[in-house]
GROMACS .gro file of C-alpha atoms in nm:
model
  469
    1MET     CA    1  -6.377 -12.333 -11.956
    2GLU     CA    2  -6.493 -12.121 -12.214
    3ASP     CA    3  -6.606 -12.407 -12.368
    4SER     CA    4  -6.811 -12.508 -12.066
    5ILE     CA    5  -6.913 -12.138 -12.046
    6ARG     CA    6  -7.012 -12.122 -12.393
    7LEU     CA    7  -7.224 -12.471 -12.400
    8GLN     CA    8  -7.410 -12.355 -12.093
    9ALA     CA    9  -7.532 -12.067 -12.290
   10GLU     CA   10  -7.644 -12.270 -12.570
   11LEU     CA   11  -7.877 -12.494 -12.302
   12ARG     CA   12  -8.012 -12.228 -12.174
   13GLN     CA   13  -8.146 -12.139 -12.465
   14LYS     CA   14  -8.235 -12.419 -12.579
   15ILE     CA   15  -8.455 -12.534 -12.260
   16LEU     CA   16  -8.596 -12.196 -12.247
   17GLU     CA   17  -8.727 -12.228 -12.588
   18ALA     CA   18  -8.830 -12.610 -12.534
   19LYS     CA   19  -8.995 -12.415 -12.233
   20GLN     CA   20  -9.247 -12.189 -12.423
   21ILE     CA   21  -9.312 -12.480 -12.696
   22LEU     CA   22  -9.450 -12.732 -12.403
   23ASN     CA   23  -9.651 -12.387 -12.248
   24ILE     CA   24  -9.845 -12.356 -12.591
   25TYR     CA   25  -9.929 -12.683 -12.631
   26LYS     CA   26  -9.985 -12.777 -12.279
   27PRO     CA   27 -10.294 -12.903 -12.321
   28LEU     CA   28 -10.219 -13.168 -12.590
   29ILE     CA   29  -9.915 -13.274 -12.416
   30ASP     CA   30 -10.117 -13.321 -12.081
   31ALA     CA   31 -10.366 -13.550 -12.243
   32TYR     CA   32 -10.463 -13.854 -12.111
   33ILE     CA   33 -10.541 -14.033 -12.419
   34VAL     CA   34 -10.807 -14.315 -12.225
   35ASP     CA   35 -10.986 -13.985 -12.168
   36PHE     CA   36 -10.990 -13.914 -12.528
   37TYR     CA   37 -11.307 -13.951 -12.581
   38ARG     CA   38 -11.466 -13.906 -12.240
   39LEU     CA   39 -11.343 -13.564 -12.275
   40ASN     CA   40 -11.356 -13.489 -12.671
   41HIS     CA   41 -10.955 -13.479 -12.734
   42TRP     CA   42 -11.032 -13.449 -13.110
   43HIS     CA   43 -11.220 -13.118 -13.088
   44ASN     CA   44 -10.967 -12.948 -12.846
   45LEU     CA   45 -10.705 -12.965 -13.138
   46SER     CA   46 -10.701 -12.612 -13.371
   47PRO     CA   47 -10.963 -12.638 -13.654
   48SER     CA   48 -10.636 -12.646 -13.879
   49TRP     CA   49 -10.508 -12.964 -13.760
   50ILE     CA   50 -10.882 -13.088 -13.735
   51ARG     CA   51 -10.932 -13.038 -14.092
   52CYS     CA   52 -10.559 -13.152 -14.214
   53PHE     CA   53 -10.551 -13.456 -13.953
   54THR     CA   54 -10.895 -13.563 -14.026
   55ASN     CA   55 -10.811 -13.622 -14.424
   56ILE     CA   56 -10.470 -13.767 -14.351
   57PRO     CA   57 -10.457 -14.115 -14.368
   58ILE     CA   58 -10.267 -14.332 -14.088
   59SER     CA   59 -10.000 -14.450 -14.359
   60GLN     CA   60  -9.850 -14.069 -14.349
   61LEU     CA   61  -9.811 -14.018 -14.010
   62PRO     CA   62  -9.446 -14.197 -13.954
   63GLU     CA   63  -9.369 -13.872 -14.070
   64LEU     CA   64  -9.434 -13.658 -13.749
   65LEU     CA   65  -9.217 -13.899 -13.588
   66THR     CA   66  -8.913 -13.833 -13.731
   67PHE     CA   67  -8.721 -13.476 -13.755
   68GLU     CA   68  -8.457 -13.562 -14.012
   69CYS     CA   69  -8.412 -13.252 -14.241
   70ARG     CA   70  -8.551 -13.299 -14.615
   71ASN     CA   71  -8.568 -13.099 -14.929
   72LYS     CA   72  -8.912 -13.070 -14.934
   73GLU     CA   73  -9.235 -13.235 -14.767
   74THR     CA   74  -9.400 -13.487 -14.905
   75ILE     CA   75  -9.703 -13.358 -14.695
   76VAL     CA   76  -9.910 -13.042 -14.687
   77TRP     CA   77  -9.924 -12.990 -14.309
   78PRO     CA   78 -10.038 -12.723 -14.151
   79LEU     CA   79  -9.786 -12.385 -14.095
   80THR     CA   80  -9.751 -12.474 -13.704
   81VAL     CA   81  -9.677 -12.825 -13.777
   82LEU     CA   82  -9.405 -12.757 -14.014
   83ALA     CA   83  -9.284 -12.449 -13.755
   84LEU     CA   84  -9.226 -12.709 -13.493
   85ARG     CA   85  -9.072 -12.981 -13.701
   86SER     CA   86  -8.839 -12.746 -13.755
   87LEU     CA   87  -8.787 -12.645 -13.420
   88PHE     CA   88  -8.774 -12.982 -13.280
   89ARG     CA   89  -8.448 -13.028 -13.573
   90ARG     CA   90  -8.278 -12.740 -13.357
   91LEU     CA   91  -8.390 -12.811 -13.027
   92VAL     CA   92  -8.409 -13.229 -12.967
   93HIS     CA   93  -8.123 -13.417 -12.898
   94THR     CA   94  -8.029 -13.681 -13.150
   95ARG     CA   95  -8.187 -14.025 -13.083
   96GLU     CA   96  -7.941 -14.166 -13.344
   97LYS     CA   97  -7.610 -14.328 -13.304
   98GLU     CA   98  -7.343 -14.162 -13.488
   99ALA     CA   99  -7.245 -14.398 -13.784
  100SER     CA  100  -6.881 -14.322 -13.726
  101LEU     CA  101  -6.952 -14.519 -13.376
  102GLU     CA  102  -7.119 -14.783 -13.523
  103HIS     CA  103  -6.795 -14.898 -13.698
  104GLN     CA  104  -6.550 -14.860 -13.432
  105THR     CA  105  -6.308 -15.164 -13.387
  106LYS     CA  106  -6.417 -15.339 -13.080
  107PRO     CA  107  -6.134 -15.435 -12.798
  108ILE     CA  108  -5.968 -15.756 -12.768
  109CYS     CA  109  -6.101 -15.886 -12.435
  110VAL     CA  110  -6.278 -16.189 -12.250
  111TYR     CA  111  -6.580 -16.048 -12.338
  112GLN     CA  112  -6.525 -16.087 -12.717
  113GLN     CA  113  -6.365 -16.412 -12.725
  114GLN     CA  114  -6.631 -16.596 -12.533
  115ALA     CA  115  -6.943 -16.414 -12.588
  116THR     CA  116  -7.175 -16.661 -12.576
  117LEU     CA  117  -7.103 -16.730 -12.239
  118PHE     CA  118  -7.201 -16.392 -12.117
  119GLN     CA  119  -7.510 -16.354 -12.351
  120LYS     CA  120  -7.690 -16.667 -12.214
  121SER     CA  121  -8.015 -16.624 -12.092
  122VAL     CA  122  -7.992 -16.210 -12.162
  123LYS     CA  123  -8.295 -16.074 -12.355
  124LEU     CA  124  -8.181 -15.897 -12.637
  125LYS     CA  125  -8.248 -15.619 -12.542
  126LYS     CA  126  -8.016 -15.671 -12.218
  127ARG     CA  127  -7.746 -15.814 -12.426
  128HIS     CA  128  -7.739 -15.490 -12.603
  129GLU     CA  129  -7.765 -15.274 -12.331
  130ILE     CA  130  -7.508 -15.443 -12.156
  131GLU     CA  131  -7.269 -15.508 -12.431
  132GLN     CA  132  -7.310 -15.125 -12.534
  133PHE     CA  133  -7.284 -14.964 -12.184
  134ALA     CA  134  -6.939 -15.186 -12.066
  135PHE     CA  135  -6.766 -15.115 -12.473
  136ASN     CA  136  -6.823 -14.779 -12.358
  137CYS     CA  137  -6.673 -14.774 -12.014
  138PHE     CA  138  -6.375 -14.982 -12.174
  139SER     CA  139  -6.307 -14.676 -12.418
  140GLU     CA  140  -6.330 -14.465 -12.085
  141ARG     CA  141  -6.091 -14.657 -11.910
  142ALA     CA  142  -5.819 -14.686 -12.219
  143LEU     CA  143  -5.859 -14.289 -12.271
  144GLY     CA  144  -5.803 -14.186 -11.879
  145GLY     CA  145  -5.535 -14.493 -11.737
  146GLY     CA  146  -5.657 -14.604 -11.421
  147ARG     CA  147  -6.026 -14.572 -11.402
  148ARG     CA  148  -6.065 -14.938 -11.304
  149THR     CA  149  -6.286 -14.973 -11.026
  150LEU     CA  150  -6.670 -14.947 -11.077
  151VAL     CA  151  -6.973 -14.898 -10.839
  152ASP     CA  152  -7.304 -14.990 -10.904
  153ILE     CA  153  -7.607 -14.925 -10.693
  154GLY     CA  154  -7.911 -15.070 -10.757
  155SER     CA  155  -7.734 -15.363 -10.937
  156GLY     CA  156  -8.041 -15.615 -10.957
  157GLN     CA  157  -7.877 -15.952 -11.036
  158GLY     CA  158  -7.593 -15.862 -11.153
  159ASN     CA  159  -7.559 -15.880 -11.542
  160LEU     CA  160  -7.437 -15.581 -11.605
  161ALA     CA  161  -7.147 -15.630 -11.289
  162ARG     CA  162  -7.092 -15.961 -11.445
  163THR     CA  163  -7.004 -15.857 -11.775
  164LEU     CA  164  -6.777 -15.609 -11.703
  165ALA     CA  165  -6.585 -15.797 -11.427
  166TYR     CA  166  -6.516 -16.110 -11.650
  167GLY     CA  167  -6.529 -15.962 -11.997
  168PHE     CA  168  -6.415 -15.650 -11.959
  169GLY     CA  169  -6.150 -15.629 -11.642
  170PHE     CA  170  -6.335 -15.402 -11.416
  171ARG     CA  171  -6.347 -15.420 -11.028
  172LEU     CA  172  -6.708 -15.415 -10.914
  173CYS     CA  173  -6.851 -15.345 -10.613
  174CYS     CA  174  -7.243 -15.394 -10.654
  175LEU     CA  175  -7.539 -15.277 -10.353
  176GLU     CA  176  -7.872 -15.411 -10.366
  177GLN     CA  177  -8.139 -15.377 -10.131
  178ASN     CA  178  -8.350 -15.673 -10.269
  179LYS     CA  179  -8.171 -15.969 -10.048
  180SER     CA  180  -8.267 -16.252 -10.321
  181PHE     CA  181  -8.149 -16.049 -10.584
  182VAL     CA  182  -7.792 -16.019 -10.416
  183HIS     CA  183  -7.798 -16.433 -10.361
  184VAL     CA  184  -7.904 -16.443 -10.749
  185ALA     CA  185  -7.564 -16.259 -10.862
  186ARG     CA  186  -7.373 -16.419 -10.646
  187GLN     CA  187  -7.485 -16.767 -10.826
  188LYS     CA  188  -7.459 -16.641 -11.137
  189ASP     CA  189  -7.159 -16.494 -11.065
  190ALA     CA  190  -7.006 -16.828 -10.954
  191GLU     CA  191  -7.169 -17.023 -11.277
  192LEU     CA  192  -6.983 -16.761 -11.519
  193TRP     CA  193  -6.662 -16.801 -11.361
  194ARG     CA  194  -6.653 -17.148 -11.399
  195GLN     CA  195  -6.705 -17.155 -11.755
  196VAL     CA  196  -6.496 -16.861 -11.855
  197ALA     CA  197  -6.168 -17.023 -11.666
  198LYS     CA  198  -6.274 -17.326 -11.834
  199ASN     CA  199  -6.202 -17.198 -12.165
  200ASN     CA  200  -5.908 -16.994 -12.056
  201PRO     CA  201  -5.767 -17.076 -11.706
  202SER     CA  202  -5.483 -16.796 -11.745
  203LEU     CA  203  -5.737 -16.550 -11.660
  204ARG     CA  204  -5.758 -16.755 -11.299
  205ASP     CA  205  -5.512 -16.517 -11.128
  206SER     CA  206  -5.593 -16.167 -11.297
  207VAL     CA  207  -5.968 -16.169 -11.242
  208ILE     CA  208  -6.154 -16.019 -10.917
  209HIS     CA  209  -6.463 -16.112 -10.882
  210PRO     CA  210  -6.782 -15.870 -10.845
  211VAL     CA  211  -6.855 -15.785 -10.490
  212HIS     CA  212  -7.208 -15.753 -10.421
  213LEU     CA  213  -7.359 -15.611 -10.128
  214HIS     CA  214  -7.701 -15.670  -9.941
  215GLU     CA  215  -7.698 -15.288  -9.880
  216THR     CA  216  -8.033 -15.013  -9.856
  217VAL     CA  217  -7.861 -14.671  -9.967
  218ASN     CA  218  -8.051 -14.339  -9.882
  219LEU     CA  219  -7.882 -14.145 -10.121
  220GLU     CA  220  -8.093 -13.784 -10.002
  221ALA     CA  221  -7.881 -13.860  -9.632
  222ILE     CA  222  -7.569 -14.009  -9.713
  223ASP     CA  223  -7.272 -13.925  -9.594
  224PRO     CA  224  -6.985 -13.930  -9.859
  225GLU     CA  225  -6.670 -14.022  -9.616
  226ALA     CA  226  -6.902 -14.306  -9.485
  227PHE     CA  227  -6.989 -14.453  -9.823
  228VAL     CA  228  -6.594 -14.455  -9.902
  229GLN     CA  229  -6.531 -14.608  -9.645
  230LEU     CA  230  -6.794 -14.892  -9.707
  231LEU     CA  231  -6.623 -14.925 -10.047
  232ARG     CA  232  -6.297 -14.931  -9.879
  233ASP     CA  233  -6.426 -15.239  -9.646
  234ALA     CA  234  -6.609 -15.417  -9.921
  235LEU     CA  235  -6.298 -15.442 -10.163
  236ASN     CA  236  -6.062 -15.487  -9.937
  237ILE     CA  237  -5.863 -15.175 -10.036
  238GLU     CA  238  -5.657 -15.062  -9.754
  239LYS     CA  239  -5.426 -15.364  -9.770
  240GLU     CA  240  -5.341 -15.313 -10.172
  241GLN     CA  241  -5.369 -14.944 -10.161
  242GLN     CA  242  -5.067 -14.751 -10.293
  243PRO     CA  243  -4.959 -14.417 -10.114
  244ASP     CA  244  -4.887 -14.257 -10.479
  245SER     CA  245  -5.215 -14.433 -10.628
  246PRO     CA  246  -5.518 -14.289 -10.438
  247PHE     CA  247  -5.877 -14.462 -10.396
  248GLN     CA  248  -6.070 -14.328 -10.692
  249PHE     CA  249  -6.380 -14.539 -10.871
  250GLY     CA  250  -6.666 -14.416 -11.101
  251LEU     CA  251  -7.087 -14.471 -11.089
  252ILE     CA  252  -7.225 -14.644 -11.299
  253GLY     CA  253  -7.591 -14.716 -11.363
  254LEU     CA  254  -7.799 -14.904 -11.646
  255HIS     CA  255  -8.155 -14.776 -11.614
  256PRO     CA  256  -8.184 -14.611 -11.266
  257CYS     CA  257  -8.539 -14.534 -11.251
  258GLY     CA  258  -8.710 -14.216 -11.121
  259ASP     CA  259  -8.471 -14.034 -10.871
  260LEU     CA  260  -8.185 -14.245 -10.828
  261GLY     CA  261  -8.027 -14.118 -11.184
  262PRO     CA  262  -8.029 -13.722 -11.002
  263SER     CA  263  -7.924 -13.861 -10.663
  264LEU     CA  264  -7.617 -14.080 -10.811
  265LEU     CA  265  -7.511 -13.740 -10.967
  266ARG     CA  266  -7.575 -13.584 -10.617
  267LEU     CA  267  -7.314 -13.859 -10.487
  268PHE     CA  268  -7.067 -13.806 -10.773
  269LEU     CA  269  -7.041 -13.435 -10.694
  270ALA     CA  270  -7.009 -13.523 -10.350
  271CYS     CA  271  -6.756 -13.773 -10.336
  272PRO     CA  272  -6.425 -13.655 -10.386
  273GLU     CA  273  -6.310 -14.002 -10.461
  274CYS     CA  274  -6.540 -14.032 -10.744
  275HIS     CA  275  -6.389 -13.965 -11.035
  276PHE     CA  276  -6.639 -14.027 -11.300
  277VAL     CA  277  -7.002 -14.115 -11.360
  278LYS     CA  278  -7.167 -14.308 -11.628
  279LEU     CA  279  -7.579 -14.300 -11.640
  280VAL     CA  280  -7.880 -14.413 -11.873
  281CYS     CA  281  -8.168 -14.322 -11.673
  282CYS     CA  282  -8.560 -14.390 -11.733
  283CYS     CA  283  -8.870 -14.318 -11.577
  284TYR     CA  284  -8.925 -13.981 -11.563
  285MET     CA  285  -9.276 -13.996 -11.468
  286LYS     CA  286  -9.105 -14.104 -11.098
  287LEU     CA  287  -8.904 -13.818 -11.066
  288THR     CA  288  -8.994 -13.606 -10.755
  289VAL     CA  289  -9.106 -13.233 -10.875
  290VAL     CA  290  -9.196 -12.911 -10.702
  291GLY     CA  291  -9.642 -12.953 -10.676
  292MET     CA  292  -9.655 -13.295 -10.600
  293VAL     CA  293  -9.977 -13.380 -10.342
  294GLU     CA  294  -9.695 -13.440 -10.046
  295ASN     CA  295  -9.456 -13.236  -9.870
  296THR     CA  296  -9.279 -12.990 -10.147
  297PRO     CA  297  -8.974 -13.098 -10.154
  298THR     CA  298  -8.630 -12.950 -10.120
  299PRO     CA  299  -8.377 -12.852 -10.425
  300ASN     CA  300  -8.149 -13.151 -10.290
  301GLU     CA  301  -8.442 -13.403 -10.266
  302ARG     CA  302  -8.574 -13.325 -10.579
  303GLY     CA  303  -8.513 -13.546 -10.915
  304PHE     CA  304  -8.648 -13.255 -11.149
  305PRO     CA  305  -8.530 -12.983 -11.197
  306LEU     CA  306  -8.200 -12.996 -11.075
  307SER     CA  307  -7.963 -12.752 -11.259
  308GLU     CA  308  -7.990 -12.389 -11.093
  309PHE     CA  309  -8.088 -12.204 -11.419
  310CYS     CA  310  -8.366 -12.460 -11.447
  311ARG     CA  311  -8.500 -12.398 -11.063
  312LYS     CA  312  -8.481 -12.044 -11.073
  313ALA     CA  313  -8.682 -12.004 -11.416
  314ASN     CA  314  -8.958 -12.201 -11.219
  315LEU     CA  315  -8.909 -12.490 -11.490
  316SER     CA  316  -9.162 -12.778 -11.466
  317LEU     CA  317  -9.302 -13.072 -11.600
  318SER     CA  318  -9.626 -13.252 -11.629
  319TYR     CA  319  -9.672 -13.576 -11.517
  320GLU     CA  320  -9.801 -13.686 -11.845
  321ALA     CA  321  -9.574 -13.452 -11.998
  322ARG     CA  322  -9.256 -13.685 -11.855
  323GLU     CA  323  -9.491 -14.040 -11.916
  324ILE     CA  324  -9.520 -13.932 -12.216
  325ALA     CA  325  -9.143 -13.889 -12.297
  326CYS     CA  326  -9.104 -14.253 -12.144
  327HIS     CA  327  -9.255 -14.387 -12.450
  328ALA     CA  328  -9.108 -14.594 -12.691
  329ILE     CA  329  -9.106 -14.367 -13.001
  330GLU     CA  330  -8.937 -14.536 -13.279
  331GLN     CA  331  -9.110 -14.900 -13.207
  332TYR     CA  332  -9.442 -14.682 -13.242
  333ARG     CA  333  -9.327 -14.580 -13.562
  334GLU     CA  334  -9.209 -14.910 -13.708
  335LYS     CA  335  -9.597 -15.028 -13.636
  336LEU     CA  336  -9.727 -14.737 -13.804
  337LEU     CA  337  -9.447 -14.811 -14.137
  338ARG     CA  338  -9.578 -15.163 -14.125
  339ALA     CA  339  -9.930 -15.073 -14.148
  340ASP     CA  340 -10.008 -15.221 -13.850
  341TYR     CA  341 -10.298 -14.998 -13.750
  342LEU     CA  342 -10.538 -15.267 -13.615
  343GLU     CA  343 -10.302 -15.341 -13.376
  344LEU     CA  344 -10.337 -15.010 -13.212
  345LYS     CA  345 -10.663 -14.954 -13.221
  346VAL     CA  346 -10.597 -15.119 -12.864
  347HIS     CA  347 -10.595 -14.729 -12.774
  348ALA     CA  348 -10.947 -14.672 -12.879
  349TYR     CA  349 -11.076 -14.931 -12.711
  350ARG     CA  350 -10.898 -14.883 -12.393
  351ALA     CA  351 -11.095 -14.470 -12.419
  352ALA     CA  352 -11.403 -14.642 -12.547
  353ILE     CA  353 -11.427 -14.839 -12.227
  354GLU     CA  354 -11.290 -14.544 -12.009
  355SER     CA  355 -11.596 -14.348 -12.118
  356ILE     CA  356 -11.795 -14.640 -11.967
  357ILE     CA  357 -11.675 -14.684 -11.651
  358VAL     CA  358 -11.679 -14.351 -11.555
  359ARG     CA  359 -12.062 -14.318 -11.623
  360MET     CA  360 -12.071 -14.651 -11.441
  361ARG     CA  361 -11.850 -14.609 -11.160
  362PRO     CA  362 -11.682 -14.268 -11.151
  363ASP     CA  363 -11.462 -14.358 -10.876
  364LEU     CA  364 -11.294 -14.596 -11.118
  365ARG     CA  365 -11.154 -14.352 -11.328
  366HIS     CA  366 -10.810 -14.397 -11.460
  367ALA     CA  367 -10.808 -14.696 -11.275
  368GLY     CA  368 -10.562 -15.003 -11.369
  369LEU     CA  369 -10.715 -15.251 -11.627
  370LYS     CA  370 -10.577 -15.558 -11.766
  371SER     CA  371 -10.358 -15.481 -12.005
  372GLY     CA  372 -10.143 -15.709 -12.291
  373ILE     CA  373 -10.507 -15.766 -12.475
  374LYS     CA  374 -10.460 -15.711 -12.856
  375ALA     CA  375 -10.757 -15.533 -13.028
  376THR     CA  376 -10.665 -15.790 -13.356
  377ASP     CA  377 -10.808 -16.094 -13.194
  378VAL     CA  378 -11.089 -15.979 -12.969
  379SER     CA  379 -11.445 -15.796 -12.991
  380PHE     CA  380 -11.455 -15.485 -12.779
  381GLU     CA  381 -11.699 -15.657 -12.611
  382GLU     CA  382 -11.451 -15.941 -12.520
  383TYR     CA  383 -11.187 -15.681 -12.415
  384CYS     CA  384 -11.422 -15.504 -12.208
  385GLU     CA  385 -11.489 -15.864 -12.022
  386ARG     CA  386 -11.114 -15.927 -11.999
  387ALA     CA  387 -11.021 -15.575 -11.905
  388VAL     CA  388 -11.248 -15.557 -11.600
  389ALA     CA  389 -11.149 -15.880 -11.453
  390GLY     CA  390 -11.074 -15.837 -11.092
  391LEU     CA  391 -11.240 -15.509 -11.098
  392GLY     CA  392 -11.532 -15.549 -10.927
  393ILE     CA  393 -11.767 -15.429 -11.220
  394VAL     CA  394 -11.940 -15.588 -11.484
  395ILE     CA  395 -11.942 -15.375 -11.802
  396PRO     CA  396 -12.351 -15.447 -11.913
  397ARG     CA  397 -12.360 -15.538 -12.318
  398GLU     CA  398 -12.644 -15.249 -12.378
  399GLU     CA  399 -12.309 -15.021 -12.282
  400THR     CA  400 -12.047 -15.206 -12.552
  401HIS     CA  401 -12.329 -15.173 -12.825
  402SER     CA  402 -12.458 -14.874 -12.759
  403ASP     CA  403 -12.476 -14.595 -13.035
  404GLN     CA  404 -12.207 -14.363 -12.868
  405THR     CA  405 -12.025 -14.633 -12.806
  406ARG     CA  406 -11.999 -14.765 -13.157
  407HIS     CA  407 -11.997 -14.425 -13.297
  408ASN     CA  408 -11.622 -14.380 -13.051
  409LEU     CA  409 -11.476 -14.700 -13.231
  410ASP     CA  410 -11.573 -14.586 -13.579
  411HIS     CA  411 -11.324 -14.326 -13.524
  412TRP     CA  412 -11.054 -14.486 -13.396
  413GLU     CA  413 -10.796 -14.405 -13.615
  414GLU     CA  414 -10.872 -14.033 -13.446
  415VAL     CA  415 -10.744 -14.193 -13.170
  416VAL     CA  416 -10.434 -14.291 -13.352
  417LYS     CA  417 -10.349 -13.969 -13.501
  418PHE     CA  418 -10.411 -13.757 -13.163
  419TYR     CA  419 -10.167 -14.044 -12.960
  420THR     CA  420  -9.912 -13.921 -13.298
  421LEU     CA  421  -9.922 -13.586 -13.235
  422ARG     CA  422  -9.876 -13.627 -12.866
  423LEU     CA  423  -9.605 -13.859 -12.901
  424MET     CA  424  -9.420 -13.595 -13.148
  425PHE     CA  425  -9.342 -13.383 -12.866
  426ALA     CA  426  -9.199 -13.679 -12.641
  427PRO     CA  427  -8.850 -13.647 -12.770
  428LEU     CA  428  -8.844 -13.238 -12.670
  429VAL     CA  429  -8.968 -13.383 -12.328
  430GLU     CA  430  -8.656 -13.593 -12.260
  431THR     CA  431  -8.414 -13.327 -12.398
  432ILE     CA  432  -8.537 -13.073 -12.138
  433ILE     CA  433  -8.463 -13.329 -11.795
  434LEU     CA  434  -8.132 -13.427 -12.033
  435TYR     CA  435  -8.042 -13.105 -12.075
  436ASP     CA  436  -8.093 -12.982 -11.710
  437ARG     CA  437  -7.872 -13.290 -11.570
  438LEU     CA  438  -7.617 -13.192 -11.814
  439LEU     CA  439  -7.643 -12.827 -11.684
  440PHE     CA  440  -7.634 -12.904 -11.335
  441LEU     CA  441  -7.307 -13.078 -11.429
  442LEU     CA  442  -7.161 -12.780 -11.596
  443GLU     CA  443  -7.253 -12.544 -11.306
  444GLN     CA  444  -7.083 -12.786 -11.032
  445GLY     CA  445  -6.756 -12.769 -11.265
  446ALA     CA  446  -6.786 -13.091 -11.424
  447ASN     CA  447  -6.652 -13.212 -11.770
  448ALA     CA  448  -7.035 -13.385 -11.888
  449ARG     CA  449  -7.160 -13.455 -12.197
  450ILE     CA  450  -7.435 -13.643 -12.350
  451ASP     CA  451  -7.417 -13.943 -12.573
  452VAL     CA  452  -7.619 -14.189 -12.774
  453LEU     CA  453  -7.552 -14.530 -12.652
  454PHE     CA  454  -7.801 -14.796 -12.783
  455ASP     CA  455  -8.035 -14.851 -13.109
  456PRO     CA  456  -8.347 -14.644 -13.018
  457LEU     CA  457  -8.560 -14.937 -13.184
  458LEU     CA  458  -8.416 -15.170 -12.900
  459SER     CA  459  -8.389 -14.952 -12.641
  460PRO     CA  460  -8.582 -14.620 -12.645
  461ARG     CA  461  -8.371 -14.481 -12.320
  462ASN     CA  462  -8.044 -14.475 -12.507
  463HIS     CA  463  -7.885 -14.150 -12.432
  464VAL     CA  464  -7.582 -14.234 -12.170
  465ILE     CA  465  -7.458 -13.866 -11.931
  466THR     CA  466  -7.078 -13.898 -11.877
  467ALA     CA  467  -6.888 -13.673 -11.659
  468PHE     CA  468  -6.542 -13.658 -11.482
  469LYS     CA  469  -6.408 -13.411 -11.246
   0.00000   0.00000   0.00000
């Protein structure tokens, strides 16, 4: 209890300090990079920052995207940048996995013995996430005895469930609203199980197959008792239930999007039978927040903030802030380190075409353009032609070759520098969201923590929230 009270006090203090920083730098954090030329974002920076970053080469920018403690700085940054870096080191939750966890002995299980079967047709990023998440669930089970039944809401095609069931011996109930996903999941389960059982026939009598349900669960108006009964029926619990062993389960989620993560935390608290939850969340920009154009959500419908403290503090995060928190900061830093500068020029192309489009068609401001066009492969004129395909507009040659456009593109490095400065605040914004969720769980009496689970270069949303009650 004392540890929880102490942790809550620490979280509140860090959130308040982070809020002050975001308020001071709100114009920078909330600036759309596509409006860089149109709204003259560069000249909205402070004079000291403009003087510094005008002369700083792009090759020095990666230092801004790491907050490791150094004996000395290698660049003479403005004092405000030095102060921010010091604050970030203290306030931002680490994104690096503990070295001791990286070298933990892996358990002897079916997954370890037949890993290639489980990894077949699974991309590297997803493979890394599933493997690390499954090992983490297995370690919780080893520590806590009977944590065997897991429920995955929004399970997709069941890749995580298959690994947990056939590879680690968990019992899985999966709920998915997309009927075709459920059909594919059952097919893939059968294919994998045939191979696993062929290699190890002794598993035939011990494995419990995942149960995939085609269900749409309204988590905002859910009846906990009815939900638990749905699970009991699906898993055939009543027939095997022991009087001295009540039904319990854990909620899991690998990158539940937007409001789904907060809704799962509420479900965890509402169901007595749900004894733990483990989530790696994403898509913060899709969270429901106060101030949206639609009807103002009630506290039980909001995706942010969740905690009573943050609600009373009127803590808010703009769409732009939540969106920048979802960016792949380590991957961008790697591009800077590899000197892939010309590839980053695409941000300048996008900003330059935005200023042209808004002059021609103000109603198309921030319109979705075709993505995936590499600035290294095409001229700006060709980029414009491809980007607006299907938008019902043609960019005239006199616009793509105008003096203003040439001036903008000549200053493309300013776009890279400005984007890097915005990205510097991304881990702080994500920390606020994570700490609000952690504080919400602690306020409700749960035992909760945040761990780094994935390699951030492979999976940028790499924090897992785990809670028990």
